[in-house]
CSV table of C-alpha atoms and ligand atoms in Angstrom, one decimal:
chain,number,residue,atom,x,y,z
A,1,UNK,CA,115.5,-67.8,-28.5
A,2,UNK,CA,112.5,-69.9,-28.7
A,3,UNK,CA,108.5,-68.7,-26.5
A,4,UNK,CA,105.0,-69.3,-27.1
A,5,UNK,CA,104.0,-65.3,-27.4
A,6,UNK,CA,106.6,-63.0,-27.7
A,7,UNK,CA,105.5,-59.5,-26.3
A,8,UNK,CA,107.0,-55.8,-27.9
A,9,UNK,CA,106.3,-53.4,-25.2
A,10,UNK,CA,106.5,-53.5,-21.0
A,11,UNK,CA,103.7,-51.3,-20.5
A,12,UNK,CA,100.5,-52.2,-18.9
A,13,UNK,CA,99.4,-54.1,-21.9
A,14,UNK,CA,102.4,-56.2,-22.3
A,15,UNK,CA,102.8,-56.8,-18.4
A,16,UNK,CA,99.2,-57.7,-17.7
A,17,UNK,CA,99.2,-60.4,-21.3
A,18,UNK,CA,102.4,-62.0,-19.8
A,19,UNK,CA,101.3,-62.2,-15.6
A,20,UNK,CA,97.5,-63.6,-17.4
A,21,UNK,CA,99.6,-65.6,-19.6
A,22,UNK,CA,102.1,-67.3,-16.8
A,23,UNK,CA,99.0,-67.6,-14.7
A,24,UNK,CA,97.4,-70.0,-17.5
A,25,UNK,CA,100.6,-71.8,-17.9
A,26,UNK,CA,101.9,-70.1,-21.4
A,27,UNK,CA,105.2,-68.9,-21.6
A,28,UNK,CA,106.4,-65.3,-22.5
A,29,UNK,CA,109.3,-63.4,-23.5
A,30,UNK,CA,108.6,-59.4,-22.9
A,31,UNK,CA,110.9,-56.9,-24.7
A,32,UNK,CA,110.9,-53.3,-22.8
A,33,UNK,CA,112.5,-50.7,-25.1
A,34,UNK,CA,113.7,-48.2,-22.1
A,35,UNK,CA,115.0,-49.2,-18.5
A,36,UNK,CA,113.1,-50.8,-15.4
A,37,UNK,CA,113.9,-47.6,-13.7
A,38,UNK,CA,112.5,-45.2,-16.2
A,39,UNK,CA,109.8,-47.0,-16.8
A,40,UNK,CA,108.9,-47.3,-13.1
A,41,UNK,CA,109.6,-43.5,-12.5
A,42,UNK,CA,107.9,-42.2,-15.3
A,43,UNK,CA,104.9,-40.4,-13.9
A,44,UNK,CA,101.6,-41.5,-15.8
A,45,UNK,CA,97.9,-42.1,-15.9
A,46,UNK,CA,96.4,-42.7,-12.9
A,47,UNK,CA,92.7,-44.2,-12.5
A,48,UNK,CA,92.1,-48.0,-12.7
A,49,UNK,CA,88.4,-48.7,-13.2
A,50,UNK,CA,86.4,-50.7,-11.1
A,51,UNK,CA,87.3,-53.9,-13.6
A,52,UNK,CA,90.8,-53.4,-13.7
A,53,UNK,CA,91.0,-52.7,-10.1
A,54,UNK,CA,89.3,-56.1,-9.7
A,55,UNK,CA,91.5,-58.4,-12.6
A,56,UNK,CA,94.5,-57.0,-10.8
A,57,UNK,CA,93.5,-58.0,-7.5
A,58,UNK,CA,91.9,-61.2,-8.3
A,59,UNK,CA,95.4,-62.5,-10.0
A,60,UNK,CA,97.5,-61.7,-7.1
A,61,UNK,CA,98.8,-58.1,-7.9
A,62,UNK,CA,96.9,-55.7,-6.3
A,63,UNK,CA,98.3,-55.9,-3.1
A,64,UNK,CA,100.3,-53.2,-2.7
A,65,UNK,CA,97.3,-51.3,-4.7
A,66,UNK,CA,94.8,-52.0,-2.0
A,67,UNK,CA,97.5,-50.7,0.6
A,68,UNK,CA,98.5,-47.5,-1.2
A,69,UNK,CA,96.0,-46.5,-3.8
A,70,UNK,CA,92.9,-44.6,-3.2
A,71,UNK,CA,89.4,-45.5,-3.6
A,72,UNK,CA,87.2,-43.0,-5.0
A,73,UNK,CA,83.4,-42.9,-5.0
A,74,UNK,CA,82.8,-40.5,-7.3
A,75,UNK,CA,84.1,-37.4,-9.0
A,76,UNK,CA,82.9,-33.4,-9.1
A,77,UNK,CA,81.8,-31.8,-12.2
A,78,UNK,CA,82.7,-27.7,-12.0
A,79,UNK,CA,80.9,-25.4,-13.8
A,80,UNK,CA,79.3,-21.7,-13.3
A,81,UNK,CA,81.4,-21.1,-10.2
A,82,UNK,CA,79.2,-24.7,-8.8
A,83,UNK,CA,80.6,-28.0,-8.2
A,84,UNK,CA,78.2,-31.0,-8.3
A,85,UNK,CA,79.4,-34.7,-7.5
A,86,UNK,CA,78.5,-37.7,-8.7
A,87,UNK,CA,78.0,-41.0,-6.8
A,88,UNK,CA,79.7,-43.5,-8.4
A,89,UNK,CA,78.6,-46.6,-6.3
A,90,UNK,CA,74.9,-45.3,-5.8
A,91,UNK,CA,74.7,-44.1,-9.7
A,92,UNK,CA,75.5,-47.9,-11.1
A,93,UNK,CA,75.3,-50.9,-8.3
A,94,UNK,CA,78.2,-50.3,-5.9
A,95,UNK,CA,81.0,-49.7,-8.3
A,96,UNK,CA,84.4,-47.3,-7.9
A,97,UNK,CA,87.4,-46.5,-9.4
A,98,UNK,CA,91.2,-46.7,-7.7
A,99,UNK,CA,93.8,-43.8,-8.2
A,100,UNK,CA,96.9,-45.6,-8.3
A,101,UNK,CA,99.8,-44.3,-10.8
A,102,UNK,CA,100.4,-46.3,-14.1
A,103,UNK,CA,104.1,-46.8,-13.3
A,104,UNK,CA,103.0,-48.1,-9.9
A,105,UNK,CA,100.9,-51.3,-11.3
A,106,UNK,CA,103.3,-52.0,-13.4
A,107,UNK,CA,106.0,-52.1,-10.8
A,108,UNK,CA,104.0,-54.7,-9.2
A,109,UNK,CA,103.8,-56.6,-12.6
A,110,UNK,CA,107.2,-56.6,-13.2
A,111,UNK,CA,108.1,-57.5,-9.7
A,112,UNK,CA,105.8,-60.5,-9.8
A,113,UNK,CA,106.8,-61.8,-12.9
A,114,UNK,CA,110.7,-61.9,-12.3
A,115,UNK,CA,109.9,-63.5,-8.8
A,116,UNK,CA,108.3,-66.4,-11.2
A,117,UNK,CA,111.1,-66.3,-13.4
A,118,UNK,CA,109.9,-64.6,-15.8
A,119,UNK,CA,111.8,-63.2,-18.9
A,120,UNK,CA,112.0,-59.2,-19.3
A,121,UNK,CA,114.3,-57.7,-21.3
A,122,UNK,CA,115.1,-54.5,-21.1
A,123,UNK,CA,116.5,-51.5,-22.9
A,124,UNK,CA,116.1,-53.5,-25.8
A,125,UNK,CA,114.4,-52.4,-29.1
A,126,UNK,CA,112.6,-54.7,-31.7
A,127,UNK,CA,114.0,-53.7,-35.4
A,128,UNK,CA,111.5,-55.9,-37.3
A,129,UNK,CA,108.8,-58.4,-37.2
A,130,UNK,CA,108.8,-61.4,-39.6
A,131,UNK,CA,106.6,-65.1,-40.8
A,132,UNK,CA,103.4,-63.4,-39.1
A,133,UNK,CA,101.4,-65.4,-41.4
A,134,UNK,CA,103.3,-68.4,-40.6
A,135,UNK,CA,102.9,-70.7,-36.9
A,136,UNK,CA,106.5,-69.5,-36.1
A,137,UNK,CA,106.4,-65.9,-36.1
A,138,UNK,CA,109.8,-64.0,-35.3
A,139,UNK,CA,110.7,-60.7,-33.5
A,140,UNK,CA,114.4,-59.3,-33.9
A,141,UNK,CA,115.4,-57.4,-31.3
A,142,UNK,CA,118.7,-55.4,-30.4
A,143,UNK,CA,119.9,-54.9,-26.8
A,144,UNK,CA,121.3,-52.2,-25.2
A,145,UNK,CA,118.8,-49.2,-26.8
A,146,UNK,CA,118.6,-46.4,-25.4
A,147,UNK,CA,115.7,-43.7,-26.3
A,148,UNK,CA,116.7,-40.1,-27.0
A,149,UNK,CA,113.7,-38.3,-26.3
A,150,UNK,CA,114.6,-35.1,-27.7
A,151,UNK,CA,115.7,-36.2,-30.8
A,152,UNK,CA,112.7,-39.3,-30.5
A,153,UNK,CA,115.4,-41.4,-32.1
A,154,UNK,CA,116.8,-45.2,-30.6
A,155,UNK,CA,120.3,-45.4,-30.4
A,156,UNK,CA,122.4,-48.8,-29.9
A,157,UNK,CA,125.6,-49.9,-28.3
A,158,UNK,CA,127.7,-50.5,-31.3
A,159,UNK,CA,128.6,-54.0,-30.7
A,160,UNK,CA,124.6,-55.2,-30.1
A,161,UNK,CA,124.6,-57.5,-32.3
A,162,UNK,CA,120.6,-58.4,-33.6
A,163,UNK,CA,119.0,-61.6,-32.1
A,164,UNK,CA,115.6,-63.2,-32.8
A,165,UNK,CA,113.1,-64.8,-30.5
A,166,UNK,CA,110.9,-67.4,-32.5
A,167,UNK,CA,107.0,-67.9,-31.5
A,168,UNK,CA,103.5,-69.0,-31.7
A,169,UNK,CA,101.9,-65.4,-31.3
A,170,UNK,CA,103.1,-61.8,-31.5
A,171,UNK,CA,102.1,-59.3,-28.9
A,172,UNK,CA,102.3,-55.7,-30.5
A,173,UNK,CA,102.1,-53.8,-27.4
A,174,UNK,CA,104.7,-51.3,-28.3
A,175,UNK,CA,102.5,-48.0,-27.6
A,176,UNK,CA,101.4,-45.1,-30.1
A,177,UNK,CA,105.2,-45.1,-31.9
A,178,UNK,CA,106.3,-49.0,-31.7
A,179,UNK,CA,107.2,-51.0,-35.0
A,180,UNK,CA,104.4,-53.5,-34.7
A,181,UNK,CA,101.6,-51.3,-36.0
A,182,UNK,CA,103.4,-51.0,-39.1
A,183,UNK,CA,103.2,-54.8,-40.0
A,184,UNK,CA,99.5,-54.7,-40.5
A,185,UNK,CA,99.6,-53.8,-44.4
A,186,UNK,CA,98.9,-51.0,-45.4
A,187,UNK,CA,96.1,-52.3,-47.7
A,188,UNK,CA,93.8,-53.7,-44.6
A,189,UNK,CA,94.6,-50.8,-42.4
A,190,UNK,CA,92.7,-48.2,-41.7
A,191,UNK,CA,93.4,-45.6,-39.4
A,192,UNK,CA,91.1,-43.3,-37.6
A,193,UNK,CA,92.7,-40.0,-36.3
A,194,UNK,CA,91.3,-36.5,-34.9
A,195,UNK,CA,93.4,-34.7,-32.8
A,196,UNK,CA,92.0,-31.6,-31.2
A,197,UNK,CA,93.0,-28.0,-30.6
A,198,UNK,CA,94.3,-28.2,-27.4
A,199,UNK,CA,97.0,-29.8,-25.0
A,200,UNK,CA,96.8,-30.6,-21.1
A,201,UNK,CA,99.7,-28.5,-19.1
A,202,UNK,CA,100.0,-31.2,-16.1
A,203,UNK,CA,102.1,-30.4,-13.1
A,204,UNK,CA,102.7,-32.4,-10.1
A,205,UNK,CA,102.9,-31.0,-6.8
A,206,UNK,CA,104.1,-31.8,-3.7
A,207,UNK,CA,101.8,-31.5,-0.7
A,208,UNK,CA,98.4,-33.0,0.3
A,209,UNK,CA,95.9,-33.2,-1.8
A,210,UNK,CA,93.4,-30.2,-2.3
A,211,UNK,CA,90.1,-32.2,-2.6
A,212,UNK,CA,89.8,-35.5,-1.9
A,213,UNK,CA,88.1,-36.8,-5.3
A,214,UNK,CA,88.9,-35.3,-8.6
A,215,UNK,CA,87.5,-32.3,-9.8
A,216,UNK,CA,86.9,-31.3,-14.0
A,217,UNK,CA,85.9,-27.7,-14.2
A,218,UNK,CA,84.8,-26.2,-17.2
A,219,UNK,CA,85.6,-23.0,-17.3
A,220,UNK,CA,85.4,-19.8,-19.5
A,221,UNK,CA,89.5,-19.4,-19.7
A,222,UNK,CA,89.5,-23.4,-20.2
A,223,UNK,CA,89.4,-27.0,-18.7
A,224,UNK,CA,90.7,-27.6,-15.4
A,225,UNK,CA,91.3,-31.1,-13.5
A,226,UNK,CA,92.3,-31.7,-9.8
A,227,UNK,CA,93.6,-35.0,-9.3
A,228,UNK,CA,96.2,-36.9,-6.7
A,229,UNK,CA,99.4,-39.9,-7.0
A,230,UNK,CA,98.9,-40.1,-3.2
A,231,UNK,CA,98.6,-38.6,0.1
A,232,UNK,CA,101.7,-36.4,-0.5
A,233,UNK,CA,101.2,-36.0,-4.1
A,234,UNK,CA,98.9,-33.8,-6.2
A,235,UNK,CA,98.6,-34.4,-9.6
A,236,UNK,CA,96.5,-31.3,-11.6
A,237,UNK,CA,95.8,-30.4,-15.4
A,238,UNK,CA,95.0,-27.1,-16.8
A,239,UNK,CA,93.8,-26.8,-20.9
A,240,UNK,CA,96.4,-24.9,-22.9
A,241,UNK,CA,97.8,-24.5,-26.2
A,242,UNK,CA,99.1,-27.9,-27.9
A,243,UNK,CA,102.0,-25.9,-29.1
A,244,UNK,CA,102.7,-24.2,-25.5
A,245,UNK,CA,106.5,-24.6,-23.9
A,246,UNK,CA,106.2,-25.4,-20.3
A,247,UNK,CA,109.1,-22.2,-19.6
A,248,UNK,CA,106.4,-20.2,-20.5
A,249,UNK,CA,105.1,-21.1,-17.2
A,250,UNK,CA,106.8,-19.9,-14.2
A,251,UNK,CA,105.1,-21.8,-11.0
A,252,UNK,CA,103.2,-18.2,-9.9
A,253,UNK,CA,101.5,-17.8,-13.4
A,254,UNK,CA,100.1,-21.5,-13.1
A,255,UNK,CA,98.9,-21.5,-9.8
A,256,UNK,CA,97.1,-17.7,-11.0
A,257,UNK,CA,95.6,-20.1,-13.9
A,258,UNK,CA,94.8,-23.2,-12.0
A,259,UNK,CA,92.7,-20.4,-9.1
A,260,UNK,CA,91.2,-19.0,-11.4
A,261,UNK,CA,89.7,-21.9,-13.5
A,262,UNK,CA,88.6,-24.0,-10.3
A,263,UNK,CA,87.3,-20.8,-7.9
A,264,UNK,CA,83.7,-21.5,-6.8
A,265,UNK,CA,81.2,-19.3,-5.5
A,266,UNK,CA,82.0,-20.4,-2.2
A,267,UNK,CA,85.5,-19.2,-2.5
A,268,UNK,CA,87.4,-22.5,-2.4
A,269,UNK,CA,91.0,-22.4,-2.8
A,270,UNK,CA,93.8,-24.6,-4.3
A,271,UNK,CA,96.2,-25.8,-1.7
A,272,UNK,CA,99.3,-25.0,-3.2
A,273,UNK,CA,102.9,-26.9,-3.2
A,274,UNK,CA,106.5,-27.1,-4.6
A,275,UNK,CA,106.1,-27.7,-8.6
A,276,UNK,CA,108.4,-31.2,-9.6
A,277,UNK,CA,107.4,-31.4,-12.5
A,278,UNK,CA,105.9,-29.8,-15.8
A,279,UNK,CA,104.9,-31.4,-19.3
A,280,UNK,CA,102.7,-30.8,-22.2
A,281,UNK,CA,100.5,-34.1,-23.2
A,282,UNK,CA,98.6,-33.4,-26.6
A,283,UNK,CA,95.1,-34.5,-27.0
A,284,UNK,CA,94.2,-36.8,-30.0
A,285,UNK,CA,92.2,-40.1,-30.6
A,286,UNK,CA,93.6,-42.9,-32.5
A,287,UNK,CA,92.1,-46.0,-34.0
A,288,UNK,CA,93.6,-48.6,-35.8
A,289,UNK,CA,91.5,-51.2,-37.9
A,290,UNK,CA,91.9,-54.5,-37.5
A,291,UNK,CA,94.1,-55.0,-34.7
A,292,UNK,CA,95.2,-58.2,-36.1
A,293,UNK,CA,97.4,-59.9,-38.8
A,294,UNK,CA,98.2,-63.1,-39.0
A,295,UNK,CA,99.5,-63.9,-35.5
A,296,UNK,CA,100.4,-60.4,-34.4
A,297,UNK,CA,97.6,-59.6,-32.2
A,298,UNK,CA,98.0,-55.5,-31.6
A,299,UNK,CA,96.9,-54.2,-27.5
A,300,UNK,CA,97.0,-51.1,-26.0
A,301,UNK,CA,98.5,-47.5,-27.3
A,302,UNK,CA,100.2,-49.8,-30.5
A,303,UNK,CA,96.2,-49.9,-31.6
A,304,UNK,CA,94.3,-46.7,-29.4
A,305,UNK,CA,95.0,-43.6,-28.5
A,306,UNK,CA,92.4,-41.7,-26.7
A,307,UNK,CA,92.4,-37.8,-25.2
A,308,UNK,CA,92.9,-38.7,-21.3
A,309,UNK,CA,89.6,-36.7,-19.8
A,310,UNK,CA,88.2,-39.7,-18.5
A,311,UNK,CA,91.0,-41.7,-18.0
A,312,UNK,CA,90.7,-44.8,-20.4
A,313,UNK,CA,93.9,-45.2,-21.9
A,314,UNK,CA,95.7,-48.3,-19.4
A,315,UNK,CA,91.9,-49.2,-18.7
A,316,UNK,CA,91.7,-50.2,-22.7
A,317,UNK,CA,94.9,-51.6,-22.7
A,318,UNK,CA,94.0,-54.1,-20.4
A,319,UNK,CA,91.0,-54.7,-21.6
A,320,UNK,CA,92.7,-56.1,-24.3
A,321,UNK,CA,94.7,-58.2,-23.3
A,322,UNK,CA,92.0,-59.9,-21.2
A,323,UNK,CA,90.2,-60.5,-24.1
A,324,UNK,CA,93.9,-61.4,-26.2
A,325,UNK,CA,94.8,-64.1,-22.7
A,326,UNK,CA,91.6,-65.6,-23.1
A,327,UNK,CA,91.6,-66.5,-26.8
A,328,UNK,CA,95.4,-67.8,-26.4
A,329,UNK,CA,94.5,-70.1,-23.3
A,330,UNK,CA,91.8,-71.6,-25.6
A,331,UNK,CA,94.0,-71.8,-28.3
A,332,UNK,CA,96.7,-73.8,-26.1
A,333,UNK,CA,94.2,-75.9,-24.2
A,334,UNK,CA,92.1,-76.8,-27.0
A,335,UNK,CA,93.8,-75.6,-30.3
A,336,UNK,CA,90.4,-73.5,-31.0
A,337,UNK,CA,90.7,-70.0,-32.7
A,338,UNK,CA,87.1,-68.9,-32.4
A,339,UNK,CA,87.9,-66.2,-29.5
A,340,UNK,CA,91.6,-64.7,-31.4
A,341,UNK,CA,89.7,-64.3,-34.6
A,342,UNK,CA,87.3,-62.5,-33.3
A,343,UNK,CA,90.1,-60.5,-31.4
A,344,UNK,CA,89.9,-57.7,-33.1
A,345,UNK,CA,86.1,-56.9,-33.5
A,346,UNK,CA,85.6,-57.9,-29.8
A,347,UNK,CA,88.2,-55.1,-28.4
A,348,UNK,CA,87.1,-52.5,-31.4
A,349,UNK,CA,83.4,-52.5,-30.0
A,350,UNK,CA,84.8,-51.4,-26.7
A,351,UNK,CA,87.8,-48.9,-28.0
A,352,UNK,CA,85.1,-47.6,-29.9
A,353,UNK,CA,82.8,-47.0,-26.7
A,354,UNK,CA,86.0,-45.8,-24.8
A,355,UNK,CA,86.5,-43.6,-27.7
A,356,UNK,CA,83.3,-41.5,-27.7
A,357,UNK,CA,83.3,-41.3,-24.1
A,358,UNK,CA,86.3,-39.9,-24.1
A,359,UNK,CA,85.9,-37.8,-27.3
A,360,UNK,CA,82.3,-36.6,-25.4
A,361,UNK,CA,83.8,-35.7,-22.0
A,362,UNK,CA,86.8,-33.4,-23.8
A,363,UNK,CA,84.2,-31.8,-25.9
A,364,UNK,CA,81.7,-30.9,-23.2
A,365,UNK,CA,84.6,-29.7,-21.0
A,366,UNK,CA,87.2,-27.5,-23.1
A,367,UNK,CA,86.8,-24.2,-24.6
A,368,UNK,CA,86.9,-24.0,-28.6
A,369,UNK,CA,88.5,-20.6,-28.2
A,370,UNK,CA,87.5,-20.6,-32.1
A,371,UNK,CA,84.4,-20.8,-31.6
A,372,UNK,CA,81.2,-18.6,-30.7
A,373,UNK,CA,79.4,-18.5,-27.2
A,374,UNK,CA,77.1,-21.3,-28.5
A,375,UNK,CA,78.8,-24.1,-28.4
A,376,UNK,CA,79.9,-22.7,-24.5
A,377,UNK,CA,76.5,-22.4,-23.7
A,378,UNK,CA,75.4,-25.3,-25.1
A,379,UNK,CA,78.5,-26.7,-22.7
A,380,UNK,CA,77.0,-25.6,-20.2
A,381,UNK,CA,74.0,-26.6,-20.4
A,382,UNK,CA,75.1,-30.4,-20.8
A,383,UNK,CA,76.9,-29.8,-17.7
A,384,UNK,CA,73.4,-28.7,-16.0
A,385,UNK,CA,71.7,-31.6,-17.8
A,386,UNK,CA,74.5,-34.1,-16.8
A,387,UNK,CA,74.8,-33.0,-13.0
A,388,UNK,CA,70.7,-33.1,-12.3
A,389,UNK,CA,69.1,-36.3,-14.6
A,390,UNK,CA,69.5,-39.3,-12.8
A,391,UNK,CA,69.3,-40.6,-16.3
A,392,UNK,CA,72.3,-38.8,-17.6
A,393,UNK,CA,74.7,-39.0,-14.7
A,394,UNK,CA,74.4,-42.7,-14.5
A,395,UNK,CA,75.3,-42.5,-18.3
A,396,UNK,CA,78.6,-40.9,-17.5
A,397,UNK,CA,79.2,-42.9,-14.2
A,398,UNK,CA,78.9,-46.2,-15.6
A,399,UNK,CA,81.5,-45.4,-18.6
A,400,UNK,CA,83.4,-44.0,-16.0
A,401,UNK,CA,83.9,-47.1,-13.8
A,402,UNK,CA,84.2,-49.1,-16.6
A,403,UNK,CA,81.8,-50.5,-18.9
A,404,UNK,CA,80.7,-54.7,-18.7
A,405,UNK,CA,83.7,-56.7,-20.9
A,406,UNK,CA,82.6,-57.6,-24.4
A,407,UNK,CA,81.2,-61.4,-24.7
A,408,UNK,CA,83.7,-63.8,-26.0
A,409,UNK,CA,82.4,-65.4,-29.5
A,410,UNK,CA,80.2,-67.8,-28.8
A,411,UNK,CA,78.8,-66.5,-25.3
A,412,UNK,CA,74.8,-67.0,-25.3
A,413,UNK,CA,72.8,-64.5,-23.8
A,414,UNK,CA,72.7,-66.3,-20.8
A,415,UNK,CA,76.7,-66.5,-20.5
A,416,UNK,CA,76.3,-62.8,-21.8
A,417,UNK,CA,74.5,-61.8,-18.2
A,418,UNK,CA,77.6,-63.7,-16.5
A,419,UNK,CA,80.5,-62.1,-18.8
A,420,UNK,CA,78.9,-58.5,-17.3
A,421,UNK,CA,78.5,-59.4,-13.7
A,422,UNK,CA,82.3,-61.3,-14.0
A,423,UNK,CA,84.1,-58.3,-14.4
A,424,UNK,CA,82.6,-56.3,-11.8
B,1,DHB,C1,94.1,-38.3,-14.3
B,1,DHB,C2,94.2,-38.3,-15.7
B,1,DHB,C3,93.0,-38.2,-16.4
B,1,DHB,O1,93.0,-38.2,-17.7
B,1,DHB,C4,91.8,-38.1,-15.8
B,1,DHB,O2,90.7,-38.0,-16.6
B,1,DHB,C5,91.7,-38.1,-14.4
B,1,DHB,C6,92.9,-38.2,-13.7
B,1,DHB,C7,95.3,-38.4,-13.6
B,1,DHB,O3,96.4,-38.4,-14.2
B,1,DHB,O4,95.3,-38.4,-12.3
């Protein structure tokens, strides 16, 4: 099988680089390790910031976003029985963020690219990557895979026999446990890890939601975080122990936790619902240095992993592959490299931003049960400091909504101004 860029992964990363790709008139061939239907069930992340709200809509896929998503204008930061919110459009010019599930944008992307025609393959696993340092790099694949989460192993039908797809470029966009990571050696890679002491407990809940934008409460028995899928879906988080079994949590005993943790002063209460779901996430950030070799260009989870508060993790991955598009459509239409070598450093400057945002939000709003009162009060008094200078909440609103896309190599200052004001 013969493409221009053969894309590992059918996540947000790998949908968005092929829909940008087709758009620009460059071919694609997307391999999707598990099935169109789990992928498109699988309950996920859920805010889109401002800029990715925007690319989606401005390339023809945001329809059914716009219809059914939610905007939000701002968000509430809990703390000492008080809930302040911040304005999101007045804190940084007018910008917002959608709520509208992971599993739901990419629905859209994989509806719109198989309308075009578009190649998808799914429930098939890539075994190896090969010639990335030659112009005809090669992915083989296997069909017919099917995931085992419990044991995290693939299995394969046993007569799948192994098939290669020959390219220009290699999209590693194969999340936090994909193959493609692995093919940047060893002696260039560095990786960056620090996982923290804690796990989210999310649930999903059936019902209308209990506040209308989300809510992040610190609290002294942990983090809490009130969020929503849709007007019949509530979506919360509760800080627990990484190494926690969700049977440990009958449905009384979480809504107890969940009260308790977001109770105000004014005696607010959680509007409760039938529990259909229950998992665990664990909190870590991730880095990977360089996210290139040769022509495998890595995007998304493959390269970053960050702890959710804040809500970056599909924002970066598109991000990415904005940036990744951009230097292939120069490299078709003018056989110029200046934008894919600088690939990596453009994306690490904002994973890195994305990074300590993300790393700063967990640490100011979960308990370090190891720890003394001082780091709690010193919490709390960032919360304080956050919620009343003007200076400080338009700090965390403008990460929040998204920061400006890097410059593209090359950009002057002037271009700079318009790269910023673009991607609002
Ligand atoms: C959600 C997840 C987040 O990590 C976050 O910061 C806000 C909302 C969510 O899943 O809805």
């Amino acid at each position: 099988m013969r493409t221009q860029v053969g894309i590992v992964g059918g996540g947000p990363a790998g949908m968005v680089l092929s829909h940008l790709l087709h758009l620009r008139g460059i071919e694609s061939v997307v391999l999707e390790l598990r099935s169109r239907q789990v992928v498109e069930t699988t309950v996920r992340a859920g805010v889109l910031e401002h800029g990715t709200a925007e690319l989606l809509r401005q390339t023809g896929v945001g329809e059914r976003m716009d219809r059914e998503g939610a905007v939000h204008h701002g968000v509430n930061l809990q703390f000492g029985g008080r809930r302040h919110r911040l304005d999101f459009p007045e804190l940084t010019g007018g910008r917002k963020i959608w709520v509208y599930g992971q599993q739901e944008v990419v629905k859209d992307l994989y509806a719109a690219r198989l309308q075009e025609g578009g190649q998808i393959i799914f429930e098939a696993a890539a075994t190896g990557l090969r010639d990335l340092d030659t112009p005809t790099p090669k992915i083989r694949f296997r069909r017919g895979a099917q995931l085992d989460p419990e044991a995290g192993e693939i299995r394969f039908h046993a007569d799948a026999e192994e098939e290669e797809i020959t390219c220009d470029f290699v999209a590693g966009c194969d999340g936090y446990f994909g193959v493609s990571r692995s093919y940047i050696p060893e002696d260039v890679r560095k990786e960056h890890v620090r996982t923290y002491p804690f796990g989210w407990f999310g649930i999903l809940v059936e019902g209308p939601p209990s506040t209308e934008e989300l809510i992040y409460a610190l609290h002294e028995r942990g983090f809490a975080l009130v969020s929503t899928r849709s007007p019949e879906i509530q979506r919360l988080y509760f800080q627990c122990d990484p190494h926690d079994d969700v049977d440990n949590w009958p449905d009384e005993r979480i809504w107890e936790e969940l009260q308790a943790r977001l109770e105000t002063d004014e005696g607010w209460t959680l509007k409760k619902g039938r529990i259909f779901q229950k998992d665990i996430v664990q909190m870590r950030s991730f880095i990977c240095e360089p996210m290139q070799h040769g022509r495998l260009f890595l995007a998304g989870d493959a390269a970053h992993i960050v702890p959710p508060t804040g809500a970056k993790g599909m924002n970066l991955a598109v991000a990415d592959v904005r940036v990744l598009a951009s230097g292939l459509t120069e490299f078709y239409t003018s056989g110029d490299n200046a934008i894919l070598d600088a690939y990596s450093e453009t994306c690490l400057r904002r994973v890195w931003k994305a990074s300590r945002f993300s790393w700063w939000m967990t640490s100011m709003l979960h308990r370090f049960h190891d720890e003394d009162d001082f780091r709690y009060r010193l919490q709390l008094a960032e919360l304080d400091y956050v919620t009343s200078s003007r200076a400080a909440s338009t700090s965390l609103a403008e990460n929040y909504v998204g920061l400006p896309m890097e410059p593209a190599p090359g950009d002057t200052a002037n271009n700079r101004g318009r790269a910023a004001s673009a991607s609002t």
